[in-house]
Coordinates of C-alpha atoms and ligand atoms in Angstrom, one line a residue:
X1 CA -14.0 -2.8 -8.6
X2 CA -13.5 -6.7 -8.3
X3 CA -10.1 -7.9 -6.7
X4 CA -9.7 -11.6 -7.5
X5 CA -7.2 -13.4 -5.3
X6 CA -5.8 -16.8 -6.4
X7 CA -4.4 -18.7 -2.9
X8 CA -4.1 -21.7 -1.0
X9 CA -5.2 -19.8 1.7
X10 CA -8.5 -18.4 1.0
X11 CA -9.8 -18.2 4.6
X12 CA -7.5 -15.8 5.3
X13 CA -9.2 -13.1 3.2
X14 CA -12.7 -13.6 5.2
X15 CA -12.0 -11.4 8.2
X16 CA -9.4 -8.7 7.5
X17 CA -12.0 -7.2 5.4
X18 CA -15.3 -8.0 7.0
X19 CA -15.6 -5.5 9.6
X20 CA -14.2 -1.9 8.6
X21 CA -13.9 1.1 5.5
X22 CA -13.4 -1.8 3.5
X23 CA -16.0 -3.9 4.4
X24 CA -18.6 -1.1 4.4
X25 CA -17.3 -1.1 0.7
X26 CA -18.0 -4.4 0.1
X27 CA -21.8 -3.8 1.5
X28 CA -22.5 -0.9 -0.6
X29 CA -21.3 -2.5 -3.5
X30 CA -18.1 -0.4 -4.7
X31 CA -15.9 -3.4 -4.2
X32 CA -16.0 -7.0 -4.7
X33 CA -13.2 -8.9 -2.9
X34 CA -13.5 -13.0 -4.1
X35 CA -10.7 -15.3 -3.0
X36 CA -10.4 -18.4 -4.9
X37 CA -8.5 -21.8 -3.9
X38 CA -5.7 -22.7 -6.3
X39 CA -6.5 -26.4 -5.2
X40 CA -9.7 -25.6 -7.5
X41 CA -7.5 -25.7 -10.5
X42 CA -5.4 -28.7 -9.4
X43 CA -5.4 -32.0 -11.0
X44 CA -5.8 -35.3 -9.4
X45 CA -7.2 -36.9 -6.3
X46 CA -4.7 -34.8 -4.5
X47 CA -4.8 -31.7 -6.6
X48 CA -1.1 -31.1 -5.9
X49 CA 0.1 -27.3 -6.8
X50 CA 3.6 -27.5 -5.4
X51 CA 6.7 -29.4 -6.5
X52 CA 10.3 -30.0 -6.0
X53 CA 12.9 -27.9 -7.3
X54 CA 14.5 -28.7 -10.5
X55 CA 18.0 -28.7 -10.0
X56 CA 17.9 -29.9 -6.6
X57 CA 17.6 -27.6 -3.4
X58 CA 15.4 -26.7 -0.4
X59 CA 11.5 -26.3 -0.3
X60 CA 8.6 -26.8 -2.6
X61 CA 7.8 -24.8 -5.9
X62 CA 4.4 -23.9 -7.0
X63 CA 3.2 -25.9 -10.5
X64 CA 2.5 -23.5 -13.1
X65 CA -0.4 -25.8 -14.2
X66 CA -2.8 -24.5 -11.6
X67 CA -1.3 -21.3 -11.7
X68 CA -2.0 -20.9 -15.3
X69 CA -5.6 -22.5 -15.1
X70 CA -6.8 -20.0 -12.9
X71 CA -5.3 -17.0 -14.2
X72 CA -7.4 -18.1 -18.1
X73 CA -10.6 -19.0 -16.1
X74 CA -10.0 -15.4 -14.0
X75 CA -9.1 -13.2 -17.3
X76 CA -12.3 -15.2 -19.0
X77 CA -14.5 -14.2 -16.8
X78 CA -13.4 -10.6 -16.3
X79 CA -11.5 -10.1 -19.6
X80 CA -9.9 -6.7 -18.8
X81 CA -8.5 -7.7 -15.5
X82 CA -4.5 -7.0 -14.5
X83 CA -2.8 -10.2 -13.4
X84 CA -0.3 -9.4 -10.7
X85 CA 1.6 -11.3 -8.9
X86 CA 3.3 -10.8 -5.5
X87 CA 6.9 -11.3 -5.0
X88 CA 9.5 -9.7 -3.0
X89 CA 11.3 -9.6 -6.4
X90 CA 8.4 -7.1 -7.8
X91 CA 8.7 -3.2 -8.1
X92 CA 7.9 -1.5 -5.0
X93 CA 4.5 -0.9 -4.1
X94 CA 3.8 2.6 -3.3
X95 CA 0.6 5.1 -3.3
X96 CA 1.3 6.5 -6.4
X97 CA 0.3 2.8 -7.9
X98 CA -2.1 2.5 -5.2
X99 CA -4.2 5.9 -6.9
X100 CA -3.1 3.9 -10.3
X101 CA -4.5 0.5 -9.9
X102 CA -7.7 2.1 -8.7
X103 CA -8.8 2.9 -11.8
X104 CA -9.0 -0.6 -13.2
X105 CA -12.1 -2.4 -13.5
X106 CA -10.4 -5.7 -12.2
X107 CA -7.1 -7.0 -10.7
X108 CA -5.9 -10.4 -10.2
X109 CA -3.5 -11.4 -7.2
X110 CA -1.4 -14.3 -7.5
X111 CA 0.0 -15.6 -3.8
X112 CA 2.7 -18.0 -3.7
X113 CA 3.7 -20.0 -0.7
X114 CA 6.4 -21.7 -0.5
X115 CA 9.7 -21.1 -2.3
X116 CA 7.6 -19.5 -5.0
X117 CA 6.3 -19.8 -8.7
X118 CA 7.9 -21.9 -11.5
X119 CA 9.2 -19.3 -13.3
X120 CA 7.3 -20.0 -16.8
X121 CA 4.4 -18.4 -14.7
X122 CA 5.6 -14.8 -14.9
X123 CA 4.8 -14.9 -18.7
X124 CA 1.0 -14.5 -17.7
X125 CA 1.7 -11.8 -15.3
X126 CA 1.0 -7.6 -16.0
X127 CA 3.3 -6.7 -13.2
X128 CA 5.1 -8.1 -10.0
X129 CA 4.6 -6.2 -6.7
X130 CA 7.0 -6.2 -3.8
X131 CA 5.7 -4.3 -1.0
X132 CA 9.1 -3.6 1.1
X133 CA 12.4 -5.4 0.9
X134 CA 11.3 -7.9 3.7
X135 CA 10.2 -12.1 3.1
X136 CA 7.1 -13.0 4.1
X137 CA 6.1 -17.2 4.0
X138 CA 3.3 -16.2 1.5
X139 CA 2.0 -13.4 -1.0
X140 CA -1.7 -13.2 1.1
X141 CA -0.8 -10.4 3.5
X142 CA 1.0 -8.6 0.3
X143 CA -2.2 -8.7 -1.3
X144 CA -4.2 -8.1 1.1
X145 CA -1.9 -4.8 1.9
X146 CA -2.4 -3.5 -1.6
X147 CA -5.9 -4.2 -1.7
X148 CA -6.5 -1.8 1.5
X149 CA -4.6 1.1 -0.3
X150 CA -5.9 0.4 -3.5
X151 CA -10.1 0.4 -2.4
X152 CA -10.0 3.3 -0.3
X153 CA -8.3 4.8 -3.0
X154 CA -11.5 4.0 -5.1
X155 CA -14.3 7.3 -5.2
X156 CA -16.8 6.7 -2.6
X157 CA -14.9 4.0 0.0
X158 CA -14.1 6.6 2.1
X159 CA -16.5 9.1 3.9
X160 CA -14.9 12.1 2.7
X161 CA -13.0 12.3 -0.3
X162 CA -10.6 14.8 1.4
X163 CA -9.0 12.8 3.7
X164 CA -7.2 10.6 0.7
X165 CA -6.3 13.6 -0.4
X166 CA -4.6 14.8 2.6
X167 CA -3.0 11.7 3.1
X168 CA 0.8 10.7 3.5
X169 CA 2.7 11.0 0.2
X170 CA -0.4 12.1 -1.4
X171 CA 0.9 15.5 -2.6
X172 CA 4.8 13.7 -1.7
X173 CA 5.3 14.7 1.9
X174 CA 4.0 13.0 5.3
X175 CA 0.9 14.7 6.9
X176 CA 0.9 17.0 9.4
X177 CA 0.3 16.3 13.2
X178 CA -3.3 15.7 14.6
X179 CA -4.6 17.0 17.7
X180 CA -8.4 15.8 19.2
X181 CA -9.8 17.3 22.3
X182 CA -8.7 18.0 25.1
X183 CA -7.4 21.0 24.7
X184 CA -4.7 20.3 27.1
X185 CA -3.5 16.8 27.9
X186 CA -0.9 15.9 30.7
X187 CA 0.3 19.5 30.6
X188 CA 0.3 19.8 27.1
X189 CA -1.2 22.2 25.0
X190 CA -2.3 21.8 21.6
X191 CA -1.3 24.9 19.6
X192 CA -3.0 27.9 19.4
X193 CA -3.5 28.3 16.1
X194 CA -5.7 25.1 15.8
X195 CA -7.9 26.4 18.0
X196 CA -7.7 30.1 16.6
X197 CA -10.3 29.3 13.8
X198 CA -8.0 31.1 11.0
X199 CA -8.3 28.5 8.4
X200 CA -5.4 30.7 6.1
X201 CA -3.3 30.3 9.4
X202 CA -4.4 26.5 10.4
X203 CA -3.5 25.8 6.4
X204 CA 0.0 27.6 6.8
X205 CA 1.3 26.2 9.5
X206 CA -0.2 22.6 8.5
X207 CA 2.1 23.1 5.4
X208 CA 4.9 24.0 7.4
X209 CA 4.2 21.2 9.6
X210 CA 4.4 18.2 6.8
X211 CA 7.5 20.1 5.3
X212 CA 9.4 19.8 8.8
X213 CA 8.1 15.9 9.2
X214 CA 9.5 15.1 5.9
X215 CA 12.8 17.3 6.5
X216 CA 13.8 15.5 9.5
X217 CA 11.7 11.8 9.0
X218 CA 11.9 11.6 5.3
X219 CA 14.6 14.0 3.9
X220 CA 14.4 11.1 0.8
X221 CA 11.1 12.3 -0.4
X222 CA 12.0 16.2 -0.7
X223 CA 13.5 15.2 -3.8
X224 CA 10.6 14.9 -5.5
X225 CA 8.2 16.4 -4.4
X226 CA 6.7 19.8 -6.6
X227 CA 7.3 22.8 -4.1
X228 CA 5.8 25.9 -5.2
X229 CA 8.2 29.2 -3.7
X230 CA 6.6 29.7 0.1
X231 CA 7.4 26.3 0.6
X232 CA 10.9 26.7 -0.4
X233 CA 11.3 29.7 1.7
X234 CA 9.7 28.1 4.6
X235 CA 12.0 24.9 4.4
X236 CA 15.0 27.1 4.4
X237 CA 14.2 28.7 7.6
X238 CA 13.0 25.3 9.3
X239 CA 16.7 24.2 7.9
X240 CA 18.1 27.0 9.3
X241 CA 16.3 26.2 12.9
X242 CA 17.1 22.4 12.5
X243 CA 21.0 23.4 12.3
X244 CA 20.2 26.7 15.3
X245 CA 19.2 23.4 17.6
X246 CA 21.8 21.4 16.5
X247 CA 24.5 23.5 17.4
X248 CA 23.0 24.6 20.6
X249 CA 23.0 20.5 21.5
X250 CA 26.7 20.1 22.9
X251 CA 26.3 23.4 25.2
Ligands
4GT301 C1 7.5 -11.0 0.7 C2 6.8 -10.3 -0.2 C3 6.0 -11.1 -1.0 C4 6.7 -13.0 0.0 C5 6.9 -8.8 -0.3 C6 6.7 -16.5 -2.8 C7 6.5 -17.5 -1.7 C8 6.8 -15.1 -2.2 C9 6.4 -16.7 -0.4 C10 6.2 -15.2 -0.9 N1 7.5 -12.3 0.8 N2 5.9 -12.4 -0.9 N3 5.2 -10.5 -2.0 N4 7.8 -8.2 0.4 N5 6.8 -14.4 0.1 O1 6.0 -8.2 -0.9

């Protein structure tokens, strides 16, 4: 899979992914991670990509010129690429587009700097990603963000497949404590039925350990998430234990 990035910043796309899942990737050929300058597309002796605001008001505003000159050289080289641009006005990144996106041959990432893009830029965008209601002074770490949870999405980038699987929100609810040796740390032991070697056990009480995360950490996601009629059962009695400590608090 080839993620483009269009920046002002290329540099910063050399190390995050050198090292790593990612980078290992990048050697064995499943991934091809190019950032490009946006200067490259500039006109000029000064190859200027920002302005100022029409209208009147703080900060620069990136020139759509450049923009749009790189996103036709990027789409004419890989014609079936996704153009998307970062922006904490964008729909909220999440893994479910993170599984998405993997399946595309190629994506491109616009990162602004600045006060943003002239807003005749959007019009050669597929989609505009946000990922959290939070500003940033550029799109790079946005895109490098999505690009991590997009490529180890991607068959292969991860030793074993089942660990994307039994990742956070990948069947809707968080994942279930992990314990490493020693058995007992600081006085505390790990539980028994880890080390019983019961894998019907170890799975049940895994199951009933991401439904209780989710119930008190992210009560949000239960919403949504298919539960099949164990898991309903068992989230009523870890309700009904949740409310049992409760009221045993004040005495
Ligand atoms: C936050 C996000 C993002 C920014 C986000 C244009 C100039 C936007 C700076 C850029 N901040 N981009 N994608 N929450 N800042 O995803």
């Amino acid at each position: 899979m080839n993620f483009e990035v269009v920046t002002l910043f290329p540099e910063m796309f050399d190390s995050p992914f050198a090292g790593s899942i990612i980078g290992k990737a990048v050697a064995k050929g499943l991934v091809r991670i190019t950032a490009h300058n946006l200067r490259d597309w500039a006109e000029g002796r000064h190859q200027v990509t920002d302005d100022t605001p029409y209208g009147g008001g703080e900060g620069m505003v990136m020139k759509p010129e450049p923009l749009c000159r790189a996103i036709r050289s990027l789409k004419q080289q890989y014609p079936a690429a996704r153009v998307l641009m970062m922006s904490p006005q964008g729909r909220r990144f999440d893994q479910q587009q993170a599984r998405q996106l993997a399946d595309e041959e190629s994506l491109i990432f616009l990162c602004g700097r600045y006060e943003g893009f002239d807003e005749r830029v959007r019009s050669y965008v597929d989609a505009e990603y946000s990922i959290g209601d939070f500003v940033l002074t550029g799109g790079e770490l946005p895109a490098m963000v999505m690009i991590d949870a997009v490529a180890r999405m991607i068959p292969g980038v991860l030793g074993n497949q089942g660990s994307a699987e039994a990742d956070s929100f990948s069947d809707g609810l968080l994942e279930h404590p992990h314990y490493t040796r020693p058995a007992e740390f600081e006085g505390r032991q790990v539980t028994e039925v880890l080390l019983s070697g019961d894998h019907a056990r170890i799975a049940a009480w895994r199951r009933s350990q991401q439904l209780l995360r989710t119930l008190q950490r992210r009560p949000d996601l239960l919403e949504h998430v298919p539960l099949t009629e164990k898991d309903r059962v068992e989230l009523k009695r870890l309700k009904e234990m949740l409310r049992h400590d409760k009221n045993n608090e004040n005495t």
